PDB file of N, CA and C in Angstrom:
ATOM      1  N   MET A   1      15.147  12.356  24.389  1.00  0.00           N
ATOM      2  CA  MET A   1      14.945  12.645  22.994  1.00  0.00           C
ATOM      3  C   MET A   1      15.239  11.425  22.130  1.00  0.00           C
ATOM      4  N   THR A   2      16.218  10.626  22.504  1.00  0.00           N
ATOM      5  CA  THR A   2      16.563   9.463  21.702  1.00  0.00           C
ATOM      6  C   THR A   2      15.492   8.384  21.792  1.00  0.00           C
ATOM      7  N   GLN A   3      14.803   8.308  22.932  1.00  0.00           N
ATOM      8  CA  GLN A   3      13.725   7.320  23.045  1.00  0.00           C
ATOM      9  C   GLN A   3      12.593   7.645  22.095  1.00  0.00           C
ATOM     10  N   LYS A   4      12.309   8.927  21.893  1.00  0.00           N
ATOM     11  CA  LYS A   4      11.264   9.331  20.951  1.00  0.00           C
ATOM     12  C   LYS A   4      11.648   8.944  19.529  1.00  0.00           C
ATOM     13  N   LYS A   5      12.905   9.188  19.184  1.00  0.00           N
ATOM     14  CA  LYS A   5      13.356   8.853  17.833  1.00  0.00           C
ATOM     15  C   LYS A   5      13.333   7.343  17.610  1.00  0.00           C
ATOM     16  N   GLU A   6      13.742   6.596  18.607  1.00  0.00           N
ATOM     17  CA  GLU A   6      13.704   5.136  18.477  1.00  0.00           C
ATOM     18  C   GLU A   6      12.276   4.641  18.327  1.00  0.00           C
ATOM     19  N   LYS A   7      11.348   5.281  19.017  1.00  0.00           N
ATOM     20  CA  LYS A   7       9.952   4.912  18.912  1.00  0.00           C
ATOM     21  C   LYS A   7       9.414   5.224  17.512  1.00  0.00           C
ATOM     22  N   VAL A   8       9.801   6.377  16.969  1.00  0.00           N
ATOM     23  CA  VAL A   8       9.374   6.753  15.614  1.00  0.00           C
ATOM     24  C   VAL A   8       9.964   5.793  14.601  1.00  0.00           C
ATOM     25  N   TYR A   9      11.237   5.452  14.752  1.00  0.00           N
ATOM     26  CA  TYR A   9      11.865   4.495  13.847  1.00  0.00           C
ATOM     27  C   TYR A   9      11.168   3.139  13.926  1.00  0.00           C
ATOM     28  N   SER A  10      10.762   2.765  15.111  1.00  0.00           N
ATOM     29  CA  SER A  10      10.042   1.511  15.290  1.00  0.00           C
ATOM     30  C   SER A  10       8.699   1.554  14.578  1.00  0.00           C
ATOM     31  N   TYR A  11       7.983   2.679  14.698  1.00  0.00           N
ATOM     32  CA  TYR A  11       6.694   2.823  14.013  1.00  0.00           C
ATOM     33  C   TYR A  11       6.866   2.781  12.501  1.00  0.00           C
ATOM     34  N   VAL A  12       7.864   3.481  12.012  1.00  0.00           N
ATOM     35  CA  VAL A  12       8.112   3.523  10.567  1.00  0.00           C
ATOM     36  C   VAL A  12       8.472   2.130  10.053  1.00  0.00           C
ATOM     37  N   GLY A  13       9.321   1.437  10.766  1.00  0.00           N
ATOM     38  CA  GLY A  13       9.690   0.081  10.365  1.00  0.00           C
ATOM     39  C   GLY A  13       8.504  -0.860  10.388  1.00  0.00           C
ATOM     40  N   THR A  14       7.652  -0.719  11.380  1.00  0.00           N
ATOM     41  CA  THR A  14       6.461  -1.559  11.471  1.00  0.00           C
ATOM     42  C   THR A  14       5.504  -1.268  10.325  1.00  0.00           C
ATOM     43  N   ILE A  15       5.345   0.000   9.978  1.00  0.00           N
ATOM     44  CA  ILE A  15       4.478   0.372   8.858  1.00  0.00           C
ATOM     45  C   ILE A  15       4.989  -0.238   7.564  1.00  0.00           C
ATOM     46  N   LEU A  16       6.286  -0.130   7.325  1.00  0.00           N
ATOM     47  CA  LEU A  16       6.861  -0.706   6.106  1.00  0.00           C
ATOM     48  C   LEU A  16       6.720  -2.225   6.084  1.00  0.00           C
ATOM     49  N   LEU A  17       6.945  -2.859   7.200  1.00  0.00           N
ATOM     50  CA  LEU A  17       6.862  -4.317   7.269  1.00  0.00           C
ATOM     51  C   LEU A  17       5.435  -4.810   7.043  1.00  0.00           C
ATOM     52  N   ILE A  18       4.489  -4.229   7.755  1.00  0.00           N
ATOM     53  CA  ILE A  18       3.098  -4.665   7.623  1.00  0.00           C
ATOM     54  C   ILE A  18       2.560  -4.341   6.233  1.00  0.00           C
ATOM     55  N   GLY A  19       2.869  -3.152   5.727  1.00  0.00           N
ATOM     56  CA  GLY A  19       2.397  -2.773   4.393  1.00  0.00           C
ATOM     57  C   GLY A  19       2.958  -3.686   3.316  1.00  0.00           C
ATOM     58  N   SER A  20       4.221  -4.020   3.420  1.00  0.00           N
ATOM     59  CA  SER A  20       4.831  -4.907   2.419  1.00  0.00           C
ATOM     60  C   SER A  20       4.257  -6.313   2.494  1.00  0.00           C
ATOM     61  N   PHE A  21       4.084  -6.838   3.703  1.00  0.00           N
ATOM     62  CA  PHE A  21       3.519  -8.180   3.839  1.00  0.00           C
ATOM     63  C   PHE A  21       2.075  -8.241   3.353  1.00  0.00           C
ATOM     64  N   CYS A  22       1.287  -7.236   3.684  1.00  0.00           N
ATOM     65  CA  CYS A  22      -0.117  -7.224   3.241  1.00  0.00           C
ATOM     66  C   CYS A  22      -0.206  -7.101   1.721  1.00  0.00           C
ATOM     67  N   ALA A  23       0.622  -6.238   1.136  1.00  0.00           N
ATOM     68  CA  ALA A  23       0.613  -6.087  -0.315  1.00  0.00           C
ATOM     69  C   ALA A  23       1.048  -7.381  -1.001  1.00  0.00           C
ATOM     70  N   ALA A  24       2.078  -8.004  -0.478  1.00  0.00           N
ATOM     71  CA  ALA A  24       2.543  -9.270  -1.062  1.00  0.00           C
ATOM     72  C   ALA A  24       1.481 -10.353  -0.924  1.00  0.00           C
ATOM     73  N   ALA A  25       0.797 -10.383   0.207  1.00  0.00           N
ATOM     74  CA  ALA A  25      -0.263 -11.379   0.398  1.00  0.00           C
ATOM     75  C   ALA A  25      -1.407 -11.155  -0.584  1.00  0.00           C
ATOM     76  N   LEU A  26      -1.774  -9.900  -0.810  1.00  0.00           N
ATOM     77  CA  LEU A  26      -2.829  -9.614  -1.781  1.00  0.00           C
ATOM     78  C   LEU A  26      -2.411  -9.995  -3.192  1.00  0.00           C
ATOM     79  N   LEU A  27      -1.157  -9.728  -3.538  1.00  0.00           N
ATOM     80  CA  LEU A  27      -0.671 -10.101  -4.865  1.00  0.00           C
ATOM     81  C   LEU A  27      -0.684 -11.620  -5.062  1.00  0.00           C
ATOM     82  N   VAL A  28      -0.219 -12.345  -4.067  1.00  0.00           N
ATOM     83  CA  VAL A  28      -0.203 -13.809  -4.161  1.00  0.00           C
ATOM     84  C   VAL A  28      -1.621 -14.366  -4.193  1.00  0.00           C
ATOM     85  N   LEU A  29      -2.509 -13.812  -3.375  1.00  0.00           N
ATOM     86  CA  LEU A  29      -3.892 -14.250  -3.362  1.00  0.00           C
ATOM     87  C   LEU A  29      -4.565 -14.013  -4.711  1.00  0.00           C
ATOM     88  N   GLY A  30      -4.385 -12.818  -5.258  1.00  0.00           N
ATOM     89  CA  GLY A  30      -4.967 -12.507  -6.564  1.00  0.00           C
ATOM     90  C   GLY A  30      -4.416 -13.396  -7.668  1.00  0.00           C
ATOM     91  N   LEU A  31      -3.117 -13.641  -7.640  1.00  0.00           N
ATOM     92  CA  LEU A  31      -2.522 -14.528  -8.638  1.00  0.00           C
ATOM     93  C   LEU A  31      -3.008 -15.964  -8.480  1.00  0.00           C
ATOM     94  N   GLY A  32      -3.147 -16.408  -7.251  1.00  0.00           N
ATOM     95  CA  GLY A  32      -3.648 -17.758  -7.011  1.00  0.00           C
ATOM     96  C   GLY A  32      -5.063 -17.941  -7.513  1.00  0.00           C
ATOM     97  N   ILE A  33      -5.918 -16.978  -7.236  1.00  0.00           N
ATOM     98  CA  ILE A  33      -7.296 -17.057  -7.722  1.00  0.00           C
ATOM     99  C   ILE A  33      -7.317 -17.005  -9.242  1.00  0.00           C
ATOM    100  N   LEU A  34      -6.479 -16.155  -9.810  1.00  0.00           N
ATOM    101  CA  LEU A  34      -6.425 -16.007 -11.265  1.00  0.00           C
ATOM    102  C   LEU A  34      -5.985 -17.297 -11.943  1.00  0.00           C
ATOM    103  N   LEU A  35      -5.039 -18.005 -11.335  1.00  0.00           N
ATOM    104  CA  LEU A  35      -4.546 -19.240 -11.941  1.00  0.00           C
ATOM    105  C   LEU A  35      -5.563 -20.376 -11.892  1.00  0.00           C
ATOM    106  N   PHE A  36      -6.440 -20.370 -10.883  1.00  0.00           N
ATOM    107  CA  PHE A  36      -7.397 -21.460 -10.755  1.00  0.00           C
ATOM    108  C   PHE A  36      -8.751 -21.150 -11.375  1.00  0.00           C
ATOM    109  N   GLN A  37      -8.911 -19.977 -11.951  1.00  0.00           N
ATOM    110  CA  GLN A  37     -10.144 -19.659 -12.650  1.00  0.00           C
ATOM    111  C   GLN A  37     -10.045 -20.118 -14.092  1.00  0.00           C
ATOM    112  N   ALA A  38     -11.199 -20.177 -14.740  1.00  0.00           N
ATOM    113  CA  ALA A  38     -11.210 -20.496 -16.174  1.00  0.00           C
ATOM    114  C   ALA A  38     -10.539 -19.350 -16.928  1.00  0.00           C
ATOM    115  N   PRO A  39      -9.756 -19.655 -17.946  1.00  0.00           N
ATOM    116  CA  PRO A  39      -9.064 -18.588 -18.668  1.00  0.00           C
ATOM    117  C   PRO A  39     -10.060 -17.692 -19.412  1.00  0.00           C
ATOM    118  N   PRO A  40      -9.784 -16.397 -19.471  1.00  0.00           N
ATOM    119  CA  PRO A  40     -10.674 -15.507 -20.207  1.00  0.00           C
ATOM    120  C   PRO A  40     -10.570 -15.744 -21.710  1.00  0.00           C
ATOM    121  N   LYS A  41     -11.581 -15.318 -22.431  1.00  0.00           N
ATOM    122  CA  LYS A  41     -11.579 -15.505 -23.879  1.00  0.00           C
ATOM    123  C   LYS A  41     -10.483 -14.683 -24.536  1.00  0.00           C
ATOM    124  N   ASP A  42     -10.305 -13.478 -24.058  1.00  0.00           N
ATOM    125  CA  ASP A  42      -9.297 -12.582 -24.607  1.00  0.00           C
ATOM    126  C   ASP A  42      -8.122 -12.525 -23.629  1.00  0.00           C
ATOM    127  N   HIS A  43      -6.928 -12.878 -24.076  1.00  0.00           N
ATOM    128  CA  HIS A  43      -5.758 -12.871 -23.200  1.00  0.00           C
ATOM    129  C   HIS A  43      -5.468 -11.461 -22.710  1.00  0.00           C
ATOM    130  N   PHE A  44      -5.175 -11.331 -21.453  1.00  0.00           N
ATOM    131  CA  PHE A  44      -4.810 -10.088 -20.775  1.00  0.00           C
ATOM    132  C   PHE A  44      -5.956  -9.083 -20.693  1.00  0.00           C
ATOM    133  N   SER A  45      -7.159  -9.464 -21.069  1.00  0.00           N
ATOM    134  CA  SER A  45      -8.279  -8.529 -20.947  1.00  0.00           C
ATOM    135  C   SER A  45      -8.659  -8.320 -19.482  1.00  0.00           C
ATOM    136  N   PHE A  46      -8.288  -9.269 -18.623  1.00  0.00           N
ATOM    137  CA  PHE A  46      -8.619  -9.144 -17.208  1.00  0.00           C
ATOM    138  C   PHE A  46      -7.811  -8.055 -16.522  1.00  0.00           C
ATOM    139  N   LEU A  47      -6.709  -7.611 -17.130  1.00  0.00           N
ATOM    140  CA  LEU A  47      -5.866  -6.601 -16.505  1.00  0.00           C
ATOM    141  C   LEU A  47      -6.294  -5.177 -16.842  1.00  0.00           C
ATOM    142  N   VAL A  48      -7.150  -5.014 -17.834  1.00  0.00           N
ATOM    143  CA  VAL A  48      -7.544  -3.683 -18.276  1.00  0.00           C
ATOM    144  C   VAL A  48      -8.740  -3.217 -17.468  1.00  0.00           C
ATOM    145  N   ARG A  49      -8.540  -2.162 -16.716  1.00  0.00           N
ATOM    146  CA  ARG A  49      -9.612  -1.562 -15.925  1.00  0.00           C
ATOM    147  C   ARG A  49      -9.576  -0.067 -16.198  1.00  0.00           C
ATOM    148  N   PRO A  50     -10.592   0.467 -16.871  1.00  0.00           N
ATOM    149  CA  PRO A  50     -10.503   1.868 -17.280  1.00  0.00           C
ATOM    150  C   PRO A  50     -10.619   2.877 -16.142  1.00  0.00           C
ATOM    151  N   TYR A  51     -11.279   2.521 -15.047  1.00  0.00           N
ATOM    152  CA  TYR A  51     -11.511   3.491 -13.989  1.00  0.00           C
ATOM    153  C   TYR A  51     -10.994   2.971 -12.651  1.00  0.00           C
ATOM    154  N   PHE A  52     -10.542   3.916 -11.828  1.00  0.00           N
ATOM    155  CA  PHE A  52     -10.035   3.567 -10.506  1.00  0.00           C
ATOM    156  C   PHE A  52     -11.127   2.962  -9.635  1.00  0.00           C
ATOM    157  N   SER A  53     -12.338   3.442  -9.777  1.00  0.00           N
ATOM    158  CA  SER A  53     -13.441   2.941  -8.947  1.00  0.00           C
ATOM    159  C   SER A  53     -13.773   1.485  -9.251  1.00  0.00           C
ATOM    160  N   ASP A  54     -13.360   0.995 -10.423  1.00  0.00           N
ATOM    161  CA  ASP A  54     -13.628  -0.403 -10.765  1.00  0.00           C
ATOM    162  C   ASP A  54     -12.903  -1.365  -9.833  1.00  0.00           C
ATOM    163  N   ILE A  55     -11.787  -0.948  -9.275  1.00  0.00           N
ATOM    164  CA  ILE A  55     -11.061  -1.820  -8.355  1.00  0.00           C
ATOM    165  C   ILE A  55     -11.957  -2.192  -7.182  1.00  0.00           C
ATOM    166  N   PHE A  56     -12.590  -1.201  -6.593  1.00  0.00           N
ATOM    167  CA  PHE A  56     -13.400  -1.459  -5.402  1.00  0.00           C
ATOM    168  C   PHE A  56     -14.714  -2.151  -5.739  1.00  0.00           C
ATOM    169  N   LEU A  57     -15.295  -1.831  -6.896  1.00  0.00           N
ATOM    170  CA  LEU A  57     -16.524  -2.510  -7.302  1.00  0.00           C
ATOM    171  C   LEU A  57     -16.256  -3.979  -7.619  1.00  0.00           C
ATOM    172  N   ASN A  58     -15.152  -4.251  -8.277  1.00  0.00           N
ATOM    173  CA  ASN A  58     -14.826  -5.626  -8.643  1.00  0.00           C
ATOM    174  C   ASN A  58     -14.282  -6.431  -7.474  1.00  0.00           C
ATOM    175  N   LEU A  59     -13.804  -5.771  -6.433  1.00  0.00           N
ATOM    176  CA  LEU A  59     -13.394  -6.499  -5.226  1.00  0.00           C
ATOM    177  C   LEU A  59     -14.584  -7.216  -4.598  1.00  0.00           C
ATOM    178  N   LEU A  60     -15.735  -6.584  -4.638  1.00  0.00           N
ATOM    179  CA  LEU A  60     -16.941  -7.203  -4.075  1.00  0.00           C
ATOM    180  C   LEU A  60     -17.347  -8.443  -4.860  1.00  0.00           C
ATOM    181  N   ARG A  61     -16.998  -8.491  -6.134  1.00  0.00           N
ATOM    182  CA  ARG A  61     -17.295  -9.663  -6.971  1.00  0.00           C
ATOM    183  C   ARG A  61     -16.226 -10.746  -6.857  1.00  0.00           C
ATOM    184  N   GLY A  62     -15.124 -10.430  -6.212  1.00  0.00           N
ATOM    185  CA  GLY A  62     -14.041 -11.400  -6.076  1.00  0.00           C
ATOM    186  C   GLY A  62     -13.174 -11.488  -7.320  1.00  0.00           C
ATOM    187  N   ASP A  63     -13.100 -10.416  -8.069  1.00  0.00           N
ATOM    188  CA  ASP A  63     -12.305 -10.391  -9.294  1.00  0.00           C
ATOM    189  C   ASP A  63     -10.820 -10.439  -8.942  1.00  0.00           C
ATOM    190  N   PRO A  64     -10.078 -11.402  -9.464  1.00  0.00           N
ATOM    191  CA  PRO A  64      -8.658 -11.510  -9.110  1.00  0.00           C
ATOM    192  C   PRO A  64      -7.822 -10.326  -9.579  1.00  0.00           C
ATOM    193  N   ALA A  65      -8.183  -9.721 -10.702  1.00  0.00           N
ATOM    194  CA  ALA A  65      -7.430  -8.553 -11.174  1.00  0.00           C
ATOM    195  C   ALA A  65      -7.594  -7.388 -10.202  1.00  0.00           C
ATOM    196  N   ALA A  66      -8.773  -7.257  -9.607  1.00  0.00           N
ATOM    197  CA  ALA A  66      -8.997  -6.197  -8.627  1.00  0.00           C
ATOM    198  C   ALA A  66      -8.173  -6.445  -7.370  1.00  0.00           C
ATOM    199  N   ILE A  67      -8.030  -7.698  -6.975  1.00  0.00           N
ATOM    200  CA  ILE A  67      -7.212  -8.034  -5.802  1.00  0.00           C
ATOM    201  C   ILE A  67      -5.747  -7.709  -6.079  1.00  0.00           C
ATOM    202  N   ILE A  68      -5.289  -8.038  -7.279  1.00  0.00           N
ATOM    203  CA  ILE A  68      -3.910  -7.726  -7.666  1.00  0.00           C
ATOM    204  C   ILE A  68      -3.700  -6.214  -7.696  1.00  0.00           C
ATOM    205  N   ASN A  69      -4.667  -5.494  -8.269  1.00  0.00           N
ATOM    206  CA  ASN A  69      -4.560  -4.035  -8.323  1.00  0.00           C
ATOM    207  C   ASN A  69      -4.553  -3.415  -6.928  1.00  0.00           C
ATOM    208  N   LEU A  70      -5.331  -3.974  -6.021  1.00  0.00           N
ATOM    209  CA  LEU A  70      -5.332  -3.477  -4.647  1.00  0.00           C
ATOM    210  C   LEU A  70      -3.979  -3.728  -3.981  1.00  0.00           C
ATOM    211  N   GLY A  71      -3.376  -4.877  -4.260  1.00  0.00           N
ATOM    212  CA  GLY A  71      -2.038  -5.161  -3.735  1.00  0.00           C
ATOM    213  C   GLY A  71      -1.003  -4.182  -4.256  1.00  0.00           C
ATOM    214  N   ILE A  72      -1.094  -3.844  -5.540  1.00  0.00           N
ATOM    215  CA  ILE A  72      -0.176  -2.867  -6.122  1.00  0.00           C
ATOM    216  C   ILE A  72      -0.410  -1.490  -5.510  1.00  0.00           C
ATOM    217  N   LEU A  73      -1.676  -1.135  -5.335  1.00  0.00           N
ATOM    218  CA  LEU A  73      -2.002   0.151  -4.722  1.00  0.00           C
ATOM    219  C   LEU A  73      -1.463   0.231  -3.294  1.00  0.00           C
ATOM    220  N   LEU A  74      -1.599  -0.842  -2.543  1.00  0.00           N
ATOM    221  CA  LEU A  74      -1.073  -0.871  -1.178  1.00  0.00           C
ATOM    222  C   LEU A  74       0.451  -0.789  -1.178  1.00  0.00           C
ATOM    223  N   MET A  75       1.084  -1.426  -2.159  1.00  0.00           N
ATOM    224  CA  MET A  75       2.541  -1.370  -2.266  1.00  0.00           C
ATOM    225  C   MET A  75       3.011   0.058  -2.552  1.00  0.00           C
ATOM    226  N   VAL A  76       2.231   0.802  -3.323  1.00  0.00           N
ATOM    227  CA  VAL A  76       2.588   2.188  -3.628  1.00  0.00           C
ATOM    228  C   VAL A  76       2.324   3.099  -2.434  1.00  0.00           C
ATOM    229  N   LEU A  77       1.245   2.838  -1.697  1.00  0.00           N
ATOM    230  CA  LEU A  77       0.875   3.706  -0.586  1.00  0.00           C
ATOM    231  C   LEU A  77       1.718   3.488   0.672  1.00  0.00           C
ATOM    232  N   THR A  78       2.371   2.351   0.782  1.00  0.00           N
ATOM    233  CA  THR A  78       3.164   2.054   1.980  1.00  0.00           C
ATOM    234  C   THR A  78       4.304   3.057   2.194  1.00  0.00           C
ATOM    235  N   PRO A  79       5.138   3.344   1.196  1.00  0.00           N
ATOM    236  CA  PRO A  79       6.182   4.360   1.434  1.00  0.00           C
ATOM    237  C   PRO A  79       5.602   5.757   1.661  1.00  0.00           C
ATOM    238  N   PHE A  80       4.466   6.044   1.028  1.00  0.00           N
ATOM    239  CA  PHE A  80       3.819   7.338   1.244  1.00  0.00           C
ATOM    240  C   PHE A  80       3.393   7.482   2.704  1.00  0.00           C
ATOM    241  N   LEU A  81       2.832   6.417   3.267  1.00  0.00           N
ATOM    242  CA  LEU A  81       2.432   6.450   4.667  1.00  0.00           C
ATOM    243  C   LEU A  81       3.641   6.591   5.579  1.00  0.00           C
ATOM    244  N   ARG A  82       4.753   6.004   5.204  1.00  0.00           N
ATOM    245  CA  ARG A  82       5.987   6.139   5.970  1.00  0.00           C
ATOM    246  C   ARG A  82       6.426   7.589   6.022  1.00  0.00           C
ATOM    247  N   VAL A  83       6.344   8.291   4.884  1.00  0.00           N
ATOM    248  CA  VAL A  83       6.724   9.702   4.829  1.00  0.00           C
ATOM    249  C   VAL A  83       5.773  10.535   5.684  1.00  0.00           C
ATOM    250  N   VAL A  84       4.483  10.224   5.639  1.00  0.00           N
ATOM    251  CA  VAL A  84       3.507  10.958   6.442  1.00  0.00           C
ATOM    252  C   VAL A  84       3.818  10.795   7.929  1.00  0.00           C
ATOM    253  N   VAL A  85       4.129   9.589   8.361  1.00  0.00           N
ATOM    254  CA  VAL A  85       4.459   9.358   9.770  1.00  0.00           C
ATOM    255  C   VAL A  85       5.743  10.089  10.151  1.00  0.00           C
ATOM    256  N   ALA A  86       6.718  10.102   9.265  1.00  0.00           N
ATOM    257  CA  ALA A  86       7.969  10.798   9.563  1.00  0.00           C
ATOM    258  C   ALA A  86       7.736  12.307   9.684  1.00  0.00           C
ATOM    259  N   VAL A  87       6.950  12.872   8.780  1.00  0.00           N
ATOM    260  CA  VAL A  87       6.656  14.310   8.849  1.00  0.00           C
ATOM    261  C   VAL A  87       5.886  14.643  10.118  1.00  0.00           C
ATOM    262  N   LEU A  88       4.903  13.819  10.458  1.00  0.00           N
ATOM    263  CA  LEU A  88       4.146  14.047  11.689  1.00  0.00           C
ATOM    264  C   LEU A  88       5.033  13.950  12.924  1.00  0.00           C
ATOM    265  N   SER A  89       5.997  13.042  12.900  1.00  0.00           N
ATOM    266  CA  SER A  89       6.899  12.935  14.054  1.00  0.00           C
ATOM    267  C   SER A  89       7.809  14.155  14.150  1.00  0.00           C
ATOM    268  N   PHE A  90       8.256  14.690  13.004  1.00  0.00           N
ATOM    269  CA  PHE A  90       9.062  15.907  13.036  1.00  0.00           C
ATOM    270  C   PHE A  90       8.240  17.081  13.555  1.00  0.00           C
ATOM    271  N   LEU A  91       6.985  17.145  13.145  1.00  0.00           N
ATOM    272  CA  LEU A  91       6.126  18.221  13.646  1.00  0.00           C
ATOM    273  C   LEU A  91       5.855  18.059  15.138  1.00  0.00           C
ATOM    274  N   TRP A  92       5.716  16.831  15.585  1.00  0.00           N
ATOM    275  CA  TRP A  92       5.463  16.565  17.001  1.00  0.00           C
ATOM    276  C   TRP A  92       6.653  16.982  17.857  1.00  0.00           C
ATOM    277  N   GLU A  93       7.859  16.787  17.309  1.00  0.00           N
ATOM    278  CA  GLU A  93       9.074  17.200  18.017  1.00  0.00           C
ATOM    279  C   GLU A  93       9.387  18.675  17.809  1.00  0.00           C
ATOM    280  N   LYS A  94       8.565  19.376  17.071  1.00  0.00           N
ATOM    281  CA  LYS A  94       8.720  20.800  16.750  1.00  0.00           C
ATOM    282  C   LYS A  94      10.011  21.069  15.998  1.00  0.00           C
ATOM    283  N   ASP A  95      10.353  20.134  15.116  1.00  0.00           N
ATOM    284  CA  ASP A  95      11.512  20.278  14.250  1.00  0.00           C
ATOM    285  C   ASP A  95      10.981  20.647  12.853  1.00  0.00           C
ATOM    286  N   PHE A  96      10.615  21.925  12.701  1.00  0.00           N
ATOM    287  CA  PHE A  96       9.911  22.372  11.506  1.00  0.00           C
ATOM    288  C   PHE A  96      10.806  22.370  10.266  1.00  0.00           C
ATOM    289  N   LYS A  97      12.090  22.497  10.477  1.00  0.00           N
ATOM    290  CA  LYS A  97      13.024  22.500   9.347  1.00  0.00           C
ATOM    291  C   LYS A  97      12.978  21.162   8.606  1.00  0.00           C
ATOM    292  N   TYR A  98      13.093  20.065   9.345  1.00  0.00           N
ATOM    293  CA  TYR A  98      13.055  18.748   8.714  1.00  0.00           C
ATOM    294  C   TYR A  98      11.646  18.369   8.247  1.00  0.00           C
ATOM    295  N   ALA A  99      10.636  18.867   8.911  1.00  0.00           N
ATOM    296  CA  ALA A  99       9.266  18.608   8.467  1.00  0.00           C
ATOM    297  C   ALA A  99       9.021  19.267   7.115  1.00  0.00           C
ATOM    298  N   ALA A 100       9.567  20.458   6.919  1.00  0.00           N
ATOM    299  CA  ALA A 100       9.391  21.151   5.637  1.00  0.00           C
ATOM    300  C   ALA A 100      10.179  20.477   4.516  1.00  0.00           C
ATOM    301  N   ILE A 101      11.347  19.962   4.858  1.00  0.00           N
ATOM    302  CA  ILE A 101      12.167  19.282   3.852  1.00  0.00           C
ATOM    303  C   ILE A 101      11.488  18.006   3.432  1.00  0.00           C
TER     304      ILE A 101
END
């Protein structure tokens, strides 16, 4: 039983590590591109995106604000994915009490 828990802890730690590194890399990449581009006419107008779908549409154009937003989104989703893996592991071990909590 302890080997299963150690394996789950290893998976959770790996998810947090990879998610944090990928999010940080996206943030640094977006900031780097933003710093080397020509400045926009209106200050901070590049950060305003009215719709969530604009992130993915502007990623195809190489928009640095979209890259930064994707990094933030990944940073938010990383702990959520950790919770999902933990709940699935509790369900796999048939520990329904902790899965419900």
